[in-house]
Tab-separated table of C-alpha atoms and ligand atoms in Angstrom:
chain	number	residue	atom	x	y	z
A	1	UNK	CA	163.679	180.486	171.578
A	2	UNK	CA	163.481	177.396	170.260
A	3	UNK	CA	164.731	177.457	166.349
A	4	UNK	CA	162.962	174.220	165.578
A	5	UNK	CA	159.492	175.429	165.064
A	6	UNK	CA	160.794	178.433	162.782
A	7	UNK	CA	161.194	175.434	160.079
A	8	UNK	CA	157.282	174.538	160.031
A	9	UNK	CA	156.105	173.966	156.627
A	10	UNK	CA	152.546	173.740	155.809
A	11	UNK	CA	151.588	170.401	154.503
A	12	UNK	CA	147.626	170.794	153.594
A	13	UNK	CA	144.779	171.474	154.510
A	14	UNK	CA	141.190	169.635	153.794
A	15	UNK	CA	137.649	170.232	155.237
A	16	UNK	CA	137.601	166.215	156.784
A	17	UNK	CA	139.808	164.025	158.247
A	18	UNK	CA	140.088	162.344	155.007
A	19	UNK	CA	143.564	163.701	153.154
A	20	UNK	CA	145.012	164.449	155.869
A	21	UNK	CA	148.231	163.801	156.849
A	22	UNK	CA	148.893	160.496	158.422
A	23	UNK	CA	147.158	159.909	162.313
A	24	UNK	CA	150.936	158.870	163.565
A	25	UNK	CA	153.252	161.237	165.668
A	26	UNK	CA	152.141	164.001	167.907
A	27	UNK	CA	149.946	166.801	166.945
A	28	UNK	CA	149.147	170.069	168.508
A	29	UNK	CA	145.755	171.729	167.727
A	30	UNK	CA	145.477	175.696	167.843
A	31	UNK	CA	141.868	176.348	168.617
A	32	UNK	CA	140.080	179.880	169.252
A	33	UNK	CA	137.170	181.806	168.268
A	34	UNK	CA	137.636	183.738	165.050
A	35	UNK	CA	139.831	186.845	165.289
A	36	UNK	CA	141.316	185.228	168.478
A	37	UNK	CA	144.436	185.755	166.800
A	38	UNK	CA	144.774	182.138	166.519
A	39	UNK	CA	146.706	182.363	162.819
A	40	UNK	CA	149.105	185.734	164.348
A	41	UNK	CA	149.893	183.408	167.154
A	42	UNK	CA	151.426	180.407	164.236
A	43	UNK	CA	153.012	183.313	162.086
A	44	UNK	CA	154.807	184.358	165.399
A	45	UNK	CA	155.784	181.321	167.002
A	46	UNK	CA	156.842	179.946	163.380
A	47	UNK	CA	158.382	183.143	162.992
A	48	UNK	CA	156.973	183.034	159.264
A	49	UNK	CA	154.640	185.886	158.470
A	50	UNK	CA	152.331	184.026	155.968
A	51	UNK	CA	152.440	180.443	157.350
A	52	UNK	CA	148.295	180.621	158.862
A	53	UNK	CA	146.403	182.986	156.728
A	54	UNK	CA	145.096	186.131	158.749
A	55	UNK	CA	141.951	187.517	158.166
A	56	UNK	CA	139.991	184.768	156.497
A	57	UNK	CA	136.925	185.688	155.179
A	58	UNK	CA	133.468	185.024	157.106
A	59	UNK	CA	131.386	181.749	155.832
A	60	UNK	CA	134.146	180.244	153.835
A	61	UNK	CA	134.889	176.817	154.034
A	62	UNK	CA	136.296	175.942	156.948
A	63	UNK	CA	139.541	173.582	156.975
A	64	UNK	CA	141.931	171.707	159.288
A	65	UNK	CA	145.268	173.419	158.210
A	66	UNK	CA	148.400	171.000	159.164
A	67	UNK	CA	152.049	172.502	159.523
A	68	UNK	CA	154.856	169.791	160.026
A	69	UNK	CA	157.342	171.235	162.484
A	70	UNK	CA	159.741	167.961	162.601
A	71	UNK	CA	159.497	164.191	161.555
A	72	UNK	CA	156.245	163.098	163.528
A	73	UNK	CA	155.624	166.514	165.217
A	74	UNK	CA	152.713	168.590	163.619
A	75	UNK	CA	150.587	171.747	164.336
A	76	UNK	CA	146.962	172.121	163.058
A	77	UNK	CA	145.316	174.787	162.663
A	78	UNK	CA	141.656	174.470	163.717
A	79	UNK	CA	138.626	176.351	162.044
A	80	UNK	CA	137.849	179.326	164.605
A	81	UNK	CA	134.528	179.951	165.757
A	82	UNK	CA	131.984	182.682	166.624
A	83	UNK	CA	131.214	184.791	163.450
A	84	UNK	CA	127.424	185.882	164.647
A	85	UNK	CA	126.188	186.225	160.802
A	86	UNK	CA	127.581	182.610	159.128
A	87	UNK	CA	125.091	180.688	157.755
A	88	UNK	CA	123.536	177.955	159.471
A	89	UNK	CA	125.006	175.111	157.327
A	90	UNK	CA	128.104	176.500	157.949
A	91	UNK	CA	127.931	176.430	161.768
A	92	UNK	CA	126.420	172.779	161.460
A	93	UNK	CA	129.778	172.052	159.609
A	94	UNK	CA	131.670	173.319	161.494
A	95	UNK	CA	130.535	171.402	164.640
A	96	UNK	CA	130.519	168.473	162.660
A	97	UNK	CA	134.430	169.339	161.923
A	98	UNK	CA	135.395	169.721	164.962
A	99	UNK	CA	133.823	166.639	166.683
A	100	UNK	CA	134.839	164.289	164.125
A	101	UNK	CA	138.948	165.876	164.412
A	102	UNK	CA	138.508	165.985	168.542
A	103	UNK	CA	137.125	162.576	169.013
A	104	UNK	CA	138.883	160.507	166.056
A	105	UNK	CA	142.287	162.044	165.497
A	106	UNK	CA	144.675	159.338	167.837
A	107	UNK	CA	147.798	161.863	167.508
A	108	UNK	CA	146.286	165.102	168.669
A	109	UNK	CA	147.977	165.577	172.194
A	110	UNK	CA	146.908	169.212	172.960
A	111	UNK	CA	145.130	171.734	172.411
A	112	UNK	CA	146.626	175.516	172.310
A	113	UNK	CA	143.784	177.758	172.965
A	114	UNK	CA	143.747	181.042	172.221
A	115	UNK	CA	141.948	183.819	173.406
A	116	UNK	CA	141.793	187.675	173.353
A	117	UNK	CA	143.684	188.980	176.813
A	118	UNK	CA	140.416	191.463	176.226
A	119	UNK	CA	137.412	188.477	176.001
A	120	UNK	CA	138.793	185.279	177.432
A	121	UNK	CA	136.743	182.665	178.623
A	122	UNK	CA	133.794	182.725	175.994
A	123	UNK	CA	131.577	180.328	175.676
A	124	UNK	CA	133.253	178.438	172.914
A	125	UNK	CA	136.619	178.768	175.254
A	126	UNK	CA	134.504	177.394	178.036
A	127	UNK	CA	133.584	174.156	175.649
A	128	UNK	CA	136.932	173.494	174.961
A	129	UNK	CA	138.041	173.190	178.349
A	130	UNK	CA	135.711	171.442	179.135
A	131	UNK	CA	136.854	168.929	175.908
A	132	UNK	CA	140.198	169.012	177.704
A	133	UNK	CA	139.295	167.756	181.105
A	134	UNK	CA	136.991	165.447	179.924
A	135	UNK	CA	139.435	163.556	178.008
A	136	UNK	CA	142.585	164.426	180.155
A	137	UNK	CA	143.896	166.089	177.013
A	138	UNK	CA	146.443	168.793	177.863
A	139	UNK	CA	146.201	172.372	177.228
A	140	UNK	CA	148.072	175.016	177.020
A	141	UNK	CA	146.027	178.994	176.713
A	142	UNK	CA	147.134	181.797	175.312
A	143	UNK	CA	145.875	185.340	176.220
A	144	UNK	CA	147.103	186.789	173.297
A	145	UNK	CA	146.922	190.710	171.948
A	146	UNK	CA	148.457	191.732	175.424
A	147	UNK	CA	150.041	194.451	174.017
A	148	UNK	CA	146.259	195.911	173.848
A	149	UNK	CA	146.170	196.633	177.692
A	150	UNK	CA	148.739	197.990	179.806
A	151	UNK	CA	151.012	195.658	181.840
A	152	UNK	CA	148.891	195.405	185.064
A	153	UNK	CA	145.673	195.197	183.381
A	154	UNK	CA	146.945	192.463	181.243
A	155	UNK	CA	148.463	190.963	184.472
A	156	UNK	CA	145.356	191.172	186.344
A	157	UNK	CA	143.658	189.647	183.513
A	158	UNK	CA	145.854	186.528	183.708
A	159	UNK	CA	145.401	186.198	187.329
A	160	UNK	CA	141.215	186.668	187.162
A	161	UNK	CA	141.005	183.641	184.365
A	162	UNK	CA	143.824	181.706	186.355
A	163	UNK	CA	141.320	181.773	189.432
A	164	UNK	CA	138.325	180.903	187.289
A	165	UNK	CA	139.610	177.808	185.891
A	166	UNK	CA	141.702	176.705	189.148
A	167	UNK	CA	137.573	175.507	190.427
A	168	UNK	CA	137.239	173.109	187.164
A	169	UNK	CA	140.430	171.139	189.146
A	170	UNK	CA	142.653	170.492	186.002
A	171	UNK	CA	146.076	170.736	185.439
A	172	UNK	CA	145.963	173.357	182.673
A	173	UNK	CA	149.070	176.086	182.061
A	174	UNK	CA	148.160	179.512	180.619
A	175	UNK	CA	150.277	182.742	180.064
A	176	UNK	CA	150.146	185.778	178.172
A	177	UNK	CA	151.049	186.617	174.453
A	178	UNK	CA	151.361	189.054	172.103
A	179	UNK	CA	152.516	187.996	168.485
A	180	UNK	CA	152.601	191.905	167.181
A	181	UNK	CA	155.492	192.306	170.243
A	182	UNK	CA	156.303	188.981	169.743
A	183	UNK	CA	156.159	188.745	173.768
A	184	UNK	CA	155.724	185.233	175.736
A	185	UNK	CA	157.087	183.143	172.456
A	186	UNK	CA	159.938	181.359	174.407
A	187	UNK	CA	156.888	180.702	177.043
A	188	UNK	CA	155.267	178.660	174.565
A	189	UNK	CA	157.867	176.968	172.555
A	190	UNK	CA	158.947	175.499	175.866
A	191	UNK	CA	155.512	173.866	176.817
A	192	UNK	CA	155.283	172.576	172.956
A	193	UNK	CA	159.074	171.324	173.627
A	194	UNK	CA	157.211	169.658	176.626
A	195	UNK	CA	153.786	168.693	175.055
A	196	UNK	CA	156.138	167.510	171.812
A	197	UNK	CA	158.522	165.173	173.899
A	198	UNK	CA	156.749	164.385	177.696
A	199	UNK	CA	158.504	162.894	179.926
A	200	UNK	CA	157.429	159.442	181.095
A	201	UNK	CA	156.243	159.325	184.598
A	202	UNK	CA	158.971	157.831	187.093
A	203	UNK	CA	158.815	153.884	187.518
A	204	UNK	CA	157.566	153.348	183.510
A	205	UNK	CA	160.660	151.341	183.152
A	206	UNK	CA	161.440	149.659	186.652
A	207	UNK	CA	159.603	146.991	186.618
A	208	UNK	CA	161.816	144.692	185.342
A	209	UNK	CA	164.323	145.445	187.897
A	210	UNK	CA	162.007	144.623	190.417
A	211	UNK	CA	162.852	140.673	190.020
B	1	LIG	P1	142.308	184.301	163.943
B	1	LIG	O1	140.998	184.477	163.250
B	1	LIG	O2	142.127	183.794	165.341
B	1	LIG	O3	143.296	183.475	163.165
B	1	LIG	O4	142.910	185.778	164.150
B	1	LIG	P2	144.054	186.548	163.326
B	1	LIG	O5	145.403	186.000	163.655
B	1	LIG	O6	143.646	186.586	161.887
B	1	LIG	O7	143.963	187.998	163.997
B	1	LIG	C1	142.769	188.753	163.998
B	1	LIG	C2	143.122	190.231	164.053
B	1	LIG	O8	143.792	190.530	165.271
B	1	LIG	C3	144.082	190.665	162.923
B	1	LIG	O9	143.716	191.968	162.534
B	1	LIG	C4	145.440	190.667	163.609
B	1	LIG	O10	146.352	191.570	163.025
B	1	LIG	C5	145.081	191.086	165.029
B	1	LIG	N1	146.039	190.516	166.018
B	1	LIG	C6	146.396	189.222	166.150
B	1	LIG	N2	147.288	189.070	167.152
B	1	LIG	C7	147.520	190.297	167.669
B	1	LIG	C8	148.357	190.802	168.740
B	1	LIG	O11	149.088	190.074	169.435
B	1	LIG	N3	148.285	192.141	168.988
B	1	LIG	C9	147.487	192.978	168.269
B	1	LIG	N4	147.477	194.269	168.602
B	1	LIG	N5	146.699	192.548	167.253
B	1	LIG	C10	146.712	191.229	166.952
């Protein structure tokens, strides 16, 4: 447990990248298809029960919600994706969203995704690993509602989307979760502790030595 991400505090949220919080620090992005259990997974690792709203309603507007966890060190909340029956204009805006906050925003430095231990790999899971390894972006997945299969099923799960990406050839990390057992938090906090504060690569520094 790490108690530094139980003092996120939500700072705003706005449907562009205009008033947003400054593009300086690090930020983490929480991406998933809708009902994912993207905003459960915040609330749990936050260990706040109302920081990301749950159950949103279809076709609203859909916002970038930022969180600041320390000086610098942010979560956002991305708009999920997938409900079958929103409106047009409101998938087109959302695409638009998400492009502009992927390609633009300089302090995003990985993306959380999370997906349903029961549905992973959709094909809106499949685009944003895709993102990942074509911009050498880490990420982190979550196979979250685990507590909806027994062990080994949820086990086997892990392993079967473990094999599937292992072909795509990047260095991804992926466990299981469950914020309603509030199982494989201490997993994640310590590769945000990692994605939060990475460790330059040996020899950064040496150089000057060298003469
Ligand atoms: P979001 O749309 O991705 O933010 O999903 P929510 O966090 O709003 O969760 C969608 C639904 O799944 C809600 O009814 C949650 O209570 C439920 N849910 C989320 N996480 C879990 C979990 O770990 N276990 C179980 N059993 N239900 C969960």
């Amino acid at each position: 447990m790490n108690p530094v991400y139980h003092q996120a505090k939500f700072i705003n949220s706005s449907p562009h990248l205009k008033d947003t919080p400054e593009d300086q620090g690090r930020e983490v992005a929480f991406a998933g298809r809708s009902n994912a259990g993207k905003s459960s997974a915040i609330n749990a690792l936050t260990r706040q029960n109302a920081l990301a709203r749950i159950s949103k309603t279809p076709g609203r507007t859909q916002l970038l919600n930022f969180f600041e966890i320390n000086a610098g060190q942010r979560f956002v909340d991305l708009p999920g994706y997938g409900y079958a029956k929103v409106p047009v204009a409101v998938k087109k805006q959302w695409h638009e969203l998400m492009e502009t906050y992927l390609t633009q925003r300089k302090s995003l430095c990985a993306i959380i995704l999370v997906m349903d231990v029961r549905h992973p790999l959709t094909d809106f899971d499949w685009q944003m690993v895709e993102w990942c390894r074509h911009t050498g972006l880490p990420l982190h997945i979550l196979l979250t509602k685990a507590d909806k299969l027994a062990y080994g099923a949820a086990k086997n799960t892990l392993l079967q989307v473990q094999k599937e990406l292992r072909d795509i050839n990047f260095p991804l990390t992926i466990q299981l979760f469950s914020a309603l057992k509030k199982t494989g938090i201490d997993e994640v906090h310590h590769a945000l502790d990692l994605l939060f504060n990475p460790v330059e690569p040996a020899g950064m520094e040496s150089e000057e030595d060298d003469g």
